[in-house]
Coordinates of C-alpha atoms and ligand atoms in Angstrom, one line a residue:
M1 CA 0.0 0.1 0.1
C2 CA 1.0 3.7 0.1
G3 CA 1.7 5.6 -3.1
I4 CA 4.8 7.5 -3.8
V5 CA 5.8 10.1 -6.4
G6 CA 8.9 12.1 -7.1
Y7 CA 9.8 14.8 -9.6
I8 CA 13.0 16.4 -10.8
G9 CA 12.9 18.9 -13.7
R10 CA 12.3 22.2 -14.9
G11 CA 8.8 22.8 -13.5
Q12 CA 7.5 23.4 -10.1
A13 CA 7.5 20.0 -8.0
Q14 CA 4.4 20.8 -5.9
E15 CA 2.0 20.7 -8.6
I16 CA 3.2 17.5 -10.2
L17 CA 3.5 15.8 -6.8
L18 CA -0.1 16.9 -5.7
E19 CA -1.7 15.7 -8.9
G20 CA 0.2 12.3 -8.6
L21 CA -0.9 11.9 -5.0
K22 CA -4.5 12.5 -5.9
R23 CA -4.3 9.8 -8.4
L24 CA -2.5 7.5 -5.9
A25 CA -5.0 7.9 -3.1
Y26 CA -6.5 4.5 -3.9
R27 CA -3.4 3.1 -2.4
G28 CA -4.2 4.6 1.0
Y29 CA -5.4 7.8 2.6
D30 CA -4.6 7.9 6.3
S31 CA -2.1 10.8 5.7
C32 CA 0.1 12.4 3.0
G33 CA 2.9 14.9 2.5
I34 CA 5.4 16.2 0.2
A35 CA 9.1 17.4 0.6
T36 CA 10.9 19.8 -1.8
Y37 CA 14.1 21.5 -2.1
N38 CA 14.2 25.1 -2.4
S39 CA 17.3 27.2 -2.4
G40 CA 19.3 25.3 0.1
E41 CA 16.3 24.4 2.2
L42 CA 14.3 21.4 2.6
V43 CA 10.6 22.1 2.7
L44 CA 8.1 19.6 4.3
R45 CA 4.3 19.8 4.2
K46 CA 2.3 17.0 5.6
A47 CA -1.6 16.6 6.3
L48 CA -3.6 14.0 8.1
G49 CA -6.3 12.2 5.9
K50 CA -6.9 12.9 2.2
V51 CA -4.9 14.7 -0.3
A52 CA -7.5 17.6 -0.4
N53 CA -6.2 18.5 3.1
L54 CA -2.6 18.6 1.8
E55 CA -3.9 20.7 -1.1
A56 CA -5.5 23.2 1.3
L57 CA -2.3 23.4 3.3
L58 CA -0.2 24.1 0.3
N59 CA -2.6 26.6 -0.9
E60 CA -1.7 28.6 2.3
Q61 CA 2.0 27.5 2.6
P62 CA 3.3 26.6 -0.9
A63 CA 6.4 24.3 -1.2
E64 CA 8.4 25.7 -3.9
G65 CA 11.3 23.8 -5.7
S66 CA 11.9 21.8 -8.7
V67 CA 13.1 18.7 -6.9
G68 CA 10.6 16.7 -4.7
I69 CA 8.9 13.6 -3.3
G70 CA 5.5 12.9 -2.1
H71 CA 3.5 10.2 -0.3
T72 CA 0.0 9.0 0.5
R73 CA 0.0 6.6 3.4
W74 CA -2.0 3.5 4.5
A75 CA -0.5 2.9 7.9
T76 CA 1.4 -0.2 8.8
H77 CA 3.9 0.8 11.6
G78 CA 2.7 3.6 13.7
R79 CA -0.7 5.1 13.8
P80 CA -1.8 7.7 11.3
S81 CA -0.6 10.8 12.6
L82 CA 1.5 13.9 11.2
V83 CA 4.6 12.7 12.9
N84 CA 4.3 9.3 11.2
A85 CA 3.3 10.9 7.9
H86 CA 5.8 10.6 5.1
P87 CA 8.3 12.2 3.9
I88 CA 10.2 11.1 6.7
R89 CA 13.0 13.4 7.4
V90 CA 16.2 12.7 9.3
G91 CA 18.7 15.5 9.3
A92 CA 19.7 16.3 5.7
C93 CA 17.9 13.4 4.2
V94 CA 14.2 12.9 3.4
V95 CA 12.5 9.5 2.4
V96 CA 9.2 8.2 1.2
H97 CA 8.7 4.4 1.3
N98 CA 6.1 2.0 0.2
G99 CA 6.3 -1.6 1.7
I100 CA 7.4 -3.0 4.9
I101 CA 10.8 -3.4 6.5
E102 CA 10.6 -6.7 8.3
N103 CA 13.8 -6.3 10.5
Y104 CA 13.2 -2.8 11.3
A105 CA 13.0 -3.4 15.2
E106 CA 16.3 -5.0 15.2
L107 CA 17.9 -2.2 13.1
K108 CA 16.2 0.4 15.3
D109 CA 17.8 -1.1 18.3
E110 CA 21.0 -1.1 16.7
L111 CA 20.8 2.5 15.7
L112 CA 19.4 3.5 19.1
A113 CA 22.5 1.9 20.7
R114 CA 24.6 4.1 18.4
G115 CA 23.0 7.1 19.9
R116 CA 20.5 7.9 17.1
V117 CA 17.3 9.6 18.0
F118 CA 14.0 8.3 16.5
E119 CA 11.1 10.7 16.1
T120 CA 8.5 8.4 14.5
D121 CA 7.0 4.9 15.1
T122 CA 7.4 3.9 11.4
D123 CA 9.7 1.2 9.9
T124 CA 10.6 3.8 7.2
E125 CA 12.6 5.8 9.7
V126 CA 15.3 3.3 10.0
I127 CA 16.0 3.7 6.2
A128 CA 16.3 7.4 6.6
Q129 CA 18.5 7.0 9.7
L130 CA 20.7 4.4 8.0
I131 CA 21.2 6.7 4.9
E132 CA 21.7 9.9 7.1
E133 CA 24.3 8.2 9.2
G134 CA 26.2 7.2 5.9
V135 CA 26.1 10.6 4.3
R136 CA 27.1 12.2 7.7
S137 CA 30.1 10.0 7.9
G138 CA 31.1 11.3 4.5
K139 CA 30.0 8.6 2.2
S140 CA 28.1 9.8 -1.1
P141 CA 24.3 9.4 -1.0
E142 CA 24.7 6.5 -3.6
E143 CA 27.1 4.6 -1.2
S144 CA 24.9 5.4 1.8
L145 CA 21.8 4.1 0.1
D146 CA 23.4 1.1 -1.2
E147 CA 24.7 0.3 2.2
A148 CA 21.3 0.8 3.8
L149 CA 19.6 -1.4 1.3
G150 CA 22.0 -4.1 2.1
R151 CA 20.7 -4.1 5.6
L152 CA 17.0 -4.2 4.9
R153 CA 14.8 -7.2 4.9
G154 CA 11.3 -6.9 3.4
S155 CA 9.8 -5.3 0.4
Y156 CA 10.2 -1.6 -0.5
A157 CA 9.9 1.1 -3.1
I158 CA 12.0 4.1 -1.9
L159 CA 12.5 7.7 -3.2
F160 CA 15.0 10.0 -1.3
F161 CA 17.0 13.0 -1.8
C162 CA 19.2 14.9 0.5
L163 CA 20.7 18.3 1.0
F164 CA 24.3 17.0 0.2
K165 CA 23.3 16.3 -3.4
P166 CA 20.0 18.2 -3.9
E167 CA 20.2 18.0 -7.6
A168 CA 19.4 14.2 -7.7
L169 CA 16.7 12.1 -6.8
F170 CA 17.4 8.5 -5.7
L171 CA 15.1 5.5 -6.3
A172 CA 15.3 1.9 -5.2
R173 CA 12.8 -1.0 -5.2
K174 CA 12.4 -4.5 -4.2
D175 CA 9.3 -6.5 -5.0
L176 CA 7.1 -3.3 -5.3
P177 CA 6.7 -1.4 -8.4
L178 CA 8.4 1.8 -9.3
V179 CA 8.1 3.6 -12.7
V180 CA 10.0 6.6 -14.1
G181 CA 8.2 8.8 -16.7
R182 CA 10.1 11.1 -19.0
G183 CA 8.2 14.3 -20.4
R184 CA 8.5 17.8 -21.3
L185 CA 8.9 18.9 -17.7
G186 CA 11.4 16.4 -16.7
L187 CA 11.4 13.2 -14.8
V188 CA 8.6 11.8 -12.6
A189 CA 8.7 8.7 -10.6
S190 CA 5.8 6.8 -9.0
S191 CA 4.3 3.5 -7.8
D192 CA 1.9 3.7 -10.7
T193 CA 2.0 4.6 -14.4
F194 CA -1.6 6.2 -14.1
A195 CA -0.5 8.8 -11.5
I196 CA 2.1 10.3 -13.8
A197 CA 0.3 9.6 -17.2
S198 CA -0.6 13.2 -17.8
F199 CA 2.9 14.5 -17.4
V200 CA 5.1 12.1 -19.5
E201 CA 5.3 10.6 -23.0
E202 CA 7.6 7.6 -22.0
V203 CA 7.9 5.3 -19.2
G204 CA 10.8 3.1 -18.0
Y205 CA 10.2 0.5 -15.2
V206 CA 12.8 0.3 -12.6
P207 CA 14.3 -3.2 -12.4
D208 CA 13.6 -5.3 -9.4
G209 CA 16.4 -4.9 -6.8
A210 CA 17.9 -1.9 -8.6
V211 CA 18.8 1.6 -7.5
V212 CA 18.3 4.5 -10.1
V213 CA 19.6 7.9 -9.7
L214 CA 17.8 10.7 -11.7
Q215 CA 19.8 13.7 -12.4
G216 CA 19.1 16.3 -15.2
E217 CA 18.0 14.1 -18.0
S218 CA 20.0 11.1 -16.8
T219 CA 18.6 7.9 -15.4
K220 CA 21.6 5.9 -14.0
V221 CA 20.9 2.4 -12.7
F222 CA 22.9 0.6 -10.1
R223 CA 22.6 -2.9 -8.5
E224 CA 21.1 -4.3 -11.7
K225 CA 21.8 -7.9 -12.6
S226 CA 21.6 -7.4 -16.4
G227 CA 24.3 -4.7 -16.1
A228 CA 22.1 -1.9 -17.8
E229 CA 23.5 1.4 -16.9
S230 CA 20.5 3.5 -17.7
L231 CA 16.7 3.0 -17.8
T232 CA 15.0 1.8 -21.0
F233 CA 12.1 3.9 -21.8
E234 CA 9.1 2.9 -24.0
R235 CA 6.3 5.1 -25.4
L236 CA 3.2 5.4 -23.0
L237 CA 0.5 3.9 -24.9
F238 CA -2.6 5.4 -23.0
R239 CA -2.8 9.2 -22.1
D240 CA -4.9 9.4 -19.1
M241 CA -7.1 7.8 -16.6
D242 CA -10.9 8.3 -16.4
M243 CA -11.1 10.1 -13.2
E244 CA -14.7 11.7 -13.7
K245 CA -17.8 10.7 -11.9
K246 CA -19.8 11.4 -15.0
G247 CA -22.7 12.7 -13.0
F248 CA -23.0 9.8 -10.7
K249 CA -22.7 10.6 -6.9
H250 CA -19.9 8.2 -6.2
F251 CA -17.4 6.4 -8.5
L252 CA -18.9 3.1 -7.0
L253 CA -22.3 3.7 -8.5
K254 CA -20.8 4.9 -11.8
E255 CA -18.8 1.7 -11.9
I256 CA -21.7 -0.5 -11.1
F257 CA -23.7 1.0 -13.9
E258 CA -20.7 0.6 -16.3
Q259 CA -20.9 -3.1 -16.0
P260 CA -23.1 -3.8 -19.2
L261 CA -20.3 -2.0 -21.2
A262 CA -17.5 -3.6 -19.4
L263 CA -18.7 -7.1 -19.7
M264 CA -19.7 -6.7 -23.4
R265 CA -16.1 -5.3 -24.1
T266 CA -14.6 -8.2 -22.3
L267 CA -16.8 -10.6 -24.2
E268 CA -15.7 -9.0 -27.5
A269 CA -12.0 -9.4 -26.6
Y270 CA -12.2 -13.3 -26.5
V271 CA -15.4 -14.3 -28.3
N272 CA -15.8 -14.2 -31.9
E273 CA -19.0 -15.6 -33.3
D274 CA -18.9 -19.2 -32.0
L275 CA -15.3 -19.4 -31.0
V276 CA -13.5 -18.4 -27.8
A277 CA -9.7 -17.4 -28.3
F278 CA -7.0 -16.7 -25.9
D279 CA -4.0 -15.6 -27.9
S280 CA -1.9 -15.1 -24.9
L281 CA -2.3 -18.7 -23.6
T282 CA -0.3 -20.3 -26.5
H283 CA 2.1 -21.5 -23.9
L284 CA -0.5 -23.5 -22.3
E285 CA -1.9 -24.8 -25.7
N286 CA 1.6 -26.2 -26.3
K287 CA 1.4 -28.4 -23.3
N288 CA -0.9 -31.4 -23.5
L289 CA -4.0 -30.0 -21.7
N290 CA -5.2 -33.7 -21.1
D291 CA -2.1 -33.9 -18.8
L292 CA -3.5 -31.3 -16.4
D293 CA -4.7 -32.7 -13.1
V294 CA -5.7 -29.5 -11.5
V295 CA -5.9 -25.7 -12.0
Y296 CA -5.1 -23.3 -9.1
L297 CA -7.3 -20.2 -9.1
I298 CA -5.6 -17.7 -7.0
G299 CA -6.7 -14.2 -5.7
C300 CA -7.4 -12.0 -2.6
G301 CA -10.7 -10.6 -1.4
T302 CA -13.1 -10.2 -4.1
A303 CA -10.7 -11.7 -6.8
Y304 CA -10.7 -14.8 -4.5
H305 CA -14.5 -14.8 -4.7
A306 CA -14.2 -14.7 -8.5
A307 CA -11.9 -17.7 -8.2
M308 CA -14.4 -19.5 -6.1
L309 CA -17.0 -19.1 -9.0
G310 CA -14.4 -20.0 -11.4
K311 CA -14.0 -23.3 -9.7
C312 CA -17.7 -24.1 -10.1
F313 CA -17.3 -23.3 -13.8
F314 CA -14.2 -25.4 -14.4
R315 CA -15.7 -28.4 -12.6
E316 CA -18.9 -28.2 -14.6
F317 CA -17.5 -27.4 -18.1
A318 CA -13.7 -27.9 -18.3
G319 CA -13.5 -31.5 -17.1
V320 CA -10.8 -30.6 -14.8
E321 CA -10.3 -30.3 -11.1
A322 CA -10.0 -26.6 -10.0
V323 CA -9.3 -25.1 -6.6
S324 CA -9.7 -21.6 -5.4
E325 CA -7.0 -20.4 -3.3
I326 CA -6.4 -17.2 -1.3
S327 CA -3.0 -15.9 -2.3
S328 CA -1.6 -15.4 1.1
E329 CA -2.7 -19.1 2.1
F330 CA -1.6 -20.5 -1.3
R331 CA 1.9 -19.3 -0.4
L332 CA 1.9 -21.7 2.6
R333 CA 1.3 -24.8 0.5
G334 CA 3.9 -27.6 1.0
Y335 CA 3.0 -29.3 -2.2
L336 CA 2.2 -28.1 -5.7
N337 CA 0.8 -30.7 -8.2
P338 CA 3.5 -30.7 -11.0
K339 CA 0.7 -31.4 -13.4
S340 CA -1.1 -28.2 -12.7
C341 CA -1.5 -24.6 -13.9
G342 CA -2.1 -21.5 -12.0
V343 CA -4.3 -18.6 -12.7
L344 CA -3.7 -15.4 -10.9
I345 CA -6.6 -13.1 -10.5
S346 CA -6.2 -9.5 -9.6
Q347 CA -7.9 -6.2 -10.6
S348 CA -4.8 -4.1 -9.9
G349 CA -2.2 -6.6 -10.8
E350 CA -0.1 -5.2 -7.9
T351 CA -1.5 -7.2 -4.9
A352 CA 1.6 -8.4 -3.1
D353 CA 0.5 -11.8 -2.2
T354 CA -0.9 -12.7 -5.6
L355 CA 2.6 -11.6 -7.0
A356 CA 4.3 -13.7 -4.5
A357 CA 2.0 -16.7 -5.4
L358 CA 3.0 -16.2 -9.0
K359 CA 6.7 -16.2 -8.0
M360 CA 6.2 -19.4 -6.2
L361 CA 4.5 -21.1 -9.3
Q362 CA 7.2 -19.8 -11.6
K363 CA 9.9 -21.2 -9.3
A364 CA 8.2 -24.6 -9.4
G365 CA 8.0 -24.5 -13.1
I366 CA 4.3 -24.5 -13.2
P367 CA 2.7 -22.7 -16.3
S368 CA 0.7 -19.7 -15.1
F369 CA -1.3 -16.7 -16.5
A370 CA -3.0 -13.8 -14.9
I371 CA -6.6 -12.4 -15.3
T372 CA -6.0 -8.6 -14.6
N373 CA -7.6 -5.2 -15.2
V374 CA -4.4 -3.1 -15.6
A375 CA -2.3 -3.9 -18.7
H376 CA 1.0 -2.3 -17.4
S377 CA 0.7 -3.8 -13.9
T378 CA 3.5 -5.9 -12.5
L379 CA 1.4 -8.9 -12.8
A380 CA 0.6 -8.4 -16.4
R381 CA 4.4 -7.9 -17.2
S382 CA 5.4 -11.0 -15.1
T383 CA 3.3 -13.5 -16.9
P384 CA 1.0 -13.8 -20.0
A385 CA -2.3 -12.0 -19.0
L386 CA -5.9 -12.1 -20.1
L387 CA -7.1 -8.5 -19.5
T388 CA -10.5 -7.8 -18.3
M389 CA -12.0 -4.7 -20.2
A390 CA -13.4 -3.1 -17.2
G391 CA -11.8 0.3 -17.6
P392 CA -10.1 2.0 -14.6
E393 CA -11.8 1.0 -11.3
V394 CA -11.4 3.9 -9.0
S395 CA -13.7 3.1 -6.1
V396 CA -11.9 1.0 -3.5
A397 CA -14.7 -1.6 -3.6
S398 CA -14.4 -3.8 -6.7
T399 CA -17.5 -4.2 -8.8
K400 CA -17.0 -4.3 -12.5
A401 CA -13.6 -5.8 -12.2
F402 CA -15.3 -8.6 -10.4
T403 CA -17.9 -9.5 -12.9
T404 CA -15.4 -9.2 -15.8
Q405 CA -13.0 -11.6 -13.9
V406 CA -16.1 -14.0 -13.6
L407 CA -16.9 -13.8 -17.2
V408 CA -13.3 -14.4 -18.3
L409 CA -13.2 -17.4 -15.8
Y410 CA -16.5 -18.8 -17.3
L411 CA -15.0 -18.3 -21.0
L412 CA -11.9 -20.2 -19.9
A413 CA -13.8 -23.2 -18.4
L414 CA -15.8 -23.3 -21.8
W415 CA -12.6 -22.9 -23.9
L416 CA -10.8 -25.7 -21.8
G417 CA -14.0 -27.8 -22.0
L418 CA -13.9 -27.7 -25.8
R419 CA -10.3 -28.6 -26.0
K420 CA -10.5 -31.5 -23.6
G421 CA -13.7 -32.8 -25.5
R422 CA -15.8 -32.2 -22.5
I423 CA -18.2 -29.9 -24.5
D424 CA -18.9 -30.0 -28.1
P425 CA -18.9 -27.1 -30.6
L426 CA -22.7 -26.8 -30.7
T427 CA -23.0 -26.6 -27.0
L428 CA -20.3 -24.0 -26.9
G429 CA -22.0 -22.1 -29.6
S430 CA -25.4 -22.0 -27.8
K431 CA -23.7 -21.0 -24.5
L432 CA -21.8 -18.1 -26.2
S433 CA -25.1 -17.0 -27.9
T434 CA -26.9 -16.6 -24.6
L435 CA -24.0 -14.2 -23.5
R436 CA -25.1 -11.7 -26.1
G437 CA -28.0 -11.0 -23.8
L438 CA -25.7 -10.2 -21.0
A439 CA -25.9 -6.2 -21.4
A440 CA -29.6 -6.3 -21.7
S441 CA -29.8 -8.7 -18.6
I442 CA -27.7 -6.4 -16.4
D443 CA -29.6 -3.3 -17.6
H444 CA -32.8 -5.1 -16.3
T445 CA -31.2 -5.8 -13.1
L446 CA -29.9 -2.2 -12.8
N447 CA -33.6 -1.1 -13.3
R448 CA -34.5 -2.7 -9.8
W449 CA -32.5 -0.1 -8.2
K450 CA -35.6 1.5 -6.5
E451 CA -36.5 -2.0 -5.0
V452 CA -33.0 -2.5 -3.8
Q453 CA -33.0 0.9 -2.2
H454 CA -36.2 -0.2 -0.5
L455 CA -34.6 -3.4 0.8
A456 CA -31.6 -1.4 2.0
G457 CA -33.8 0.7 4.1
G458 CA -35.2 -2.5 5.9
L459 CA -31.7 -3.6 6.8
L460 CA -30.5 -0.6 8.6
D461 CA -31.6 -1.6 12.2
A462 CA -30.2 -5.2 11.8
K463 CA -28.1 -6.6 14.5
Y464 CA -26.0 -8.1 11.8
L465 CA -26.5 -9.7 8.4
V466 CA -26.1 -13.2 7.1
Y467 CA -25.7 -13.9 3.5
L468 CA -26.7 -17.4 2.3
G469 CA -26.2 -19.2 -0.9
K470 CA -25.7 -22.7 -2.5
G471 CA -23.5 -23.8 -5.5
P472 CA -22.3 -20.7 -7.5
F473 CA -24.5 -18.4 -5.3
M474 CA -22.3 -19.3 -2.4
P475 CA -19.3 -17.3 -3.5
L476 CA -21.8 -14.6 -4.2
A477 CA -23.0 -14.8 -0.6
L478 CA -19.3 -14.2 0.5
E479 CA -18.9 -11.3 -1.9
G480 CA -22.3 -9.7 -0.9
A481 CA -21.2 -9.7 2.8
L482 CA -17.6 -8.6 1.9
K483 CA -19.1 -5.6 0.0
I484 CA -21.4 -4.5 2.6
K485 CA -18.7 -4.7 5.3
E486 CA -16.2 -2.7 3.5
I487 CA -18.3 0.2 2.2
A488 CA -21.2 0.3 4.8
Y489 CA -19.4 -1.0 7.8
V490 CA -22.0 -3.5 8.5
H491 CA -21.2 -6.7 10.3
A492 CA -22.2 -9.4 7.7
E493 CA -21.0 -12.9 7.1
G494 CA -21.7 -15.0 3.9
Y495 CA -22.2 -18.9 4.4
P496 CA -23.1 -21.8 2.4
A497 CA -26.7 -22.3 3.3
G498 CA -26.2 -26.0 4.2
E499 CA -23.4 -25.0 6.7
M500 CA -25.8 -23.0 9.0
K501 CA -26.9 -25.9 11.0
H502 CA -23.3 -27.0 11.7
G503 CA -22.7 -24.1 14.0
P504 CA -23.6 -20.6 12.9
I505 CA -27.3 -21.0 13.4
A506 CA -26.5 -20.5 17.2
L507 CA -26.1 -16.8 16.2
I508 CA -29.6 -16.6 14.7
E509 CA -32.0 -14.6 16.8
P510 CA -34.6 -11.8 16.5
G511 CA -32.9 -8.8 14.9
V512 CA -30.7 -10.8 12.6
R513 CA -31.4 -10.4 8.8
V514 CA -30.9 -13.0 6.5
I515 CA -30.3 -12.4 2.6
A516 CA -30.9 -15.6 1.0
L517 CA -29.8 -16.1 -2.6
L518 CA -31.6 -18.5 -4.8
D519 CA -31.6 -19.6 -8.6
A520 CA -35.3 -20.8 -8.3
N521 CA -34.8 -22.7 -11.6
D522 CA -32.5 -25.2 -9.9
G523 CA -35.1 -27.5 -8.2
V524 CA -32.5 -29.3 -5.8
H525 CA -31.1 -25.9 -4.6
R526 CA -34.5 -24.5 -4.3
D527 CA -36.1 -27.0 -1.9
K528 CA -33.0 -27.2 0.2
M529 CA -32.7 -23.3 0.4
L530 CA -36.5 -22.9 1.3
A531 CA -35.9 -25.5 4.2
T532 CA -32.8 -23.3 5.4
I533 CA -35.0 -20.2 5.3
E534 CA -37.6 -21.8 7.5
E535 CA -35.0 -22.9 10.0
M536 CA -33.6 -19.2 10.1
R537 CA -37.2 -17.9 10.5
S538 CA -38.2 -20.3 13.3
R539 CA -35.3 -18.9 15.2
G540 CA -36.5 -15.3 14.8
A541 CA -34.4 -14.0 11.9
E542 CA -36.1 -11.9 9.3
V543 CA -35.4 -13.2 5.8
F544 CA -35.2 -11.5 2.4
L545 CA -35.0 -13.9 -0.5
M546 CA -33.2 -12.5 -3.6
H547 CA -33.9 -15.0 -6.4
T548 CA -33.7 -15.5 -10.2
G549 CA -36.0 -17.9 -11.9
R550 CA -39.6 -18.8 -11.1
L551 CA -40.2 -19.7 -7.4
G552 CA -43.4 -21.6 -8.0
K553 CA -44.5 -21.0 -4.4
E554 CA -46.1 -18.3 -2.6
C555 CA -43.6 -17.0 0.2
V556 CA -44.7 -15.5 3.3
F557 CA -41.5 -13.4 3.6
P558 CA -40.2 -10.6 1.5
T559 CA -38.8 -11.5 -1.8
L560 CA -36.8 -9.6 -4.6
A561 CA -37.5 -11.3 -7.8
L562 CA -34.7 -10.5 -10.3
P563 CA -35.4 -10.3 -13.9
S564 CA -35.6 -13.7 -15.7
V565 CA -32.5 -14.7 -17.5
A566 CA -31.6 -17.3 -20.2
C567 CA -28.9 -19.3 -18.3
P568 CA -27.5 -19.8 -14.9
F569 CA -24.4 -17.7 -15.8
L570 CA -26.4 -14.7 -16.4
A571 CA -28.3 -15.3 -13.0
T572 CA -25.0 -15.4 -11.3
I573 CA -24.0 -11.8 -12.8
S574 CA -27.4 -10.5 -12.0
V575 CA -27.3 -11.4 -8.4
A576 CA -23.7 -10.1 -8.2
V577 CA -24.9 -6.7 -9.5
T578 CA -27.9 -6.6 -7.1
L579 CA -25.7 -7.3 -4.1
Q580 CA -23.4 -4.5 -5.1
L581 CA -26.5 -2.0 -5.4
L582 CA -27.7 -3.4 -2.0
A583 CA -24.4 -2.7 -0.3
Y584 CA -24.0 0.8 -2.1
A585 CA -27.6 1.7 -1.0
V586 CA -27.0 0.8 2.7
A587 CA -23.6 2.7 2.7
V588 CA -25.3 5.8 1.3
L589 CA -28.2 5.6 3.9
K590 CA -25.4 5.3 6.6
G591 CA -23.5 8.3 5.1
T592 CA -20.1 6.3 4.8
D593 CA -17.2 7.3 2.8
V594 CA -18.3 5.1 -0.1
D595 CA -15.4 5.4 -2.5
Q596 CA -12.7 5.4 0.1
P597 CA -14.0 3.4 3.1
R598 CA -12.1 3.7 6.3
N599 CA -8.9 1.7 6.8
L600 CA -8.8 0.3 3.3
A601 CA -6.7 0.8 0.2
K602 CA -7.5 -0.1 -3.3
S603 CA -4.3 -1.8 -4.0
V604 CA -2.8 -4.0 -1.3
T605 CA 0.9 -4.0 -2.0
V606 CA 2.1 -5.3 1.4
E607 CA 2.1 -8.9 2.3
Ligands
AGP1 C1 -12.8 -5.5 -3.1 O1 -13.8 -4.8 -2.9 C2 -11.8 -5.3 -2.1 N1 -11.4 -3.9 -1.8 C3 -10.5 -6.2 -2.1 O2 -11.1 -7.4 -1.4 C4 -9.8 -6.7 -3.5 O3 -10.6 -7.5 -4.1 C5 -8.5 -7.4 -3.1 O4 -7.6 -6.5 -2.3 C6 -7.7 -7.9 -4.2 O5 -7.3 -6.7 -5.1 P1 -6.8 -7.1 -6.5 O6 -8.0 -7.6 -7.4 O7 -6.4 -5.7 -7.1 O8 -5.7 -8.0 -6.3

């Protein structure tokens, strides 16, 4: 987490840093700050909370200078406070850092024993202290940085400058992304290309483990295995990120309503008439797909829920065992099936645990690929990638990225099923033709907005919420609960409906609301779900049934009947969208910060 940005050039650093930080706010918004160099002085400005607060401060107290660094923080070590906000200054040196220094306590003890005085509770301060100790003892900033890096354990992207050599900006990275952009105004460094896209024409990615020194127009590289002496730049292929709400109150609502378009674009990218094609998967096609024992579907949070749905599709259509794995848990696996393949799912393509899972697969020689929404992300640059065509997702809660991931997984299952002879071309053709109704089906779902708002009003006084589902609706229950937790701060849990009587039913009492999800066309699921609902009601819970398909029974409890759809896959997407709307409606009624909920960050770049 945390976003960093740096500038050295002919313009005023403040403007570029501030604009960059606004675009990096998705990485954390506990506090932010910038440091510039101006006529022999180091100027530091920090604010608690969002970048707007820093902007207000800079309006009153500008930070002049054409060299500078900035940071927006998601607190890991030390509570959010002005003292702990970055940039962290120690003497003549000032540092911003994204990542975690695992051995910071040990280094801090060592530095304290040498008489160094600490001001913050951050792990970052040990970096600044080590560098400052080096330059103060007469070493060059390059040498001091190099030695400091040699002492660090953990992951980092670091920017620093110092009064001993203020005409240079120093960059270092290990495991976390760092990009340098070159443009008319000079050089801009950042955690994310989007943050600097409007200022630069070309970008160069800092190699993992390397140090880069920006000075004038030069970009000297050190500690680089390949021996490269300067950064390699490539033309930036996109100009800017869509940061407009386009008349919607929140990015989240805009992104929910963008789903028909996002899904149709994703469909067009991989489906042509009756064919599904994944050009970037030739490395898999060259392997004998019949040799595949298992597919590992890996992700975190919402992406993990997409993996769970993918597992259902793979088992049904692909004729291959699939398992869904949480990235951070996957990494603890003692055994990997050598006849396997890994699918890494991530909206941002920067999630640290998912990247680490990829490294683990690559080390074991297991073919892998990614499903990601960001073409220039670390994940997409590290392995063949299938892009979801959701467009930029700004709101912290994932919506359109999720449904497009689910669509790609569904297409993959069909693609594999055809290759393995599990489904025939006719069946594939008919499944693909129902997908042409995807946009219309979501539009109908979105038209239920008023009913969803009404349902939301009835949830406000709930003690807590339980979401129940079976089969593909089970991951949706988990996702619905996650969504309402993160944006509306409502305590909610998702469960497989059949699991309730194995323990969680002990929590059911008056005041608890149950959201039961049902595809009523599925006879087996319907009867079992209706039985579970009765068990909940008889213990005092109020139940809302959200269903696709015809119920065929009169219910004595409130129901939300979703528009009829042509196939179970469309039902899945329709329920997913409705649950997103429900979480949004509750969040708005509760007045939470919908797009940037407390304690969260869009991109989780620490393990
Ligand atoms: C989604 O609403 C969450 N904010 C979060 O669970 C997210 O899906 C997770 O952090 C994974 O992110 P990624 O898709 O960018 O890897």
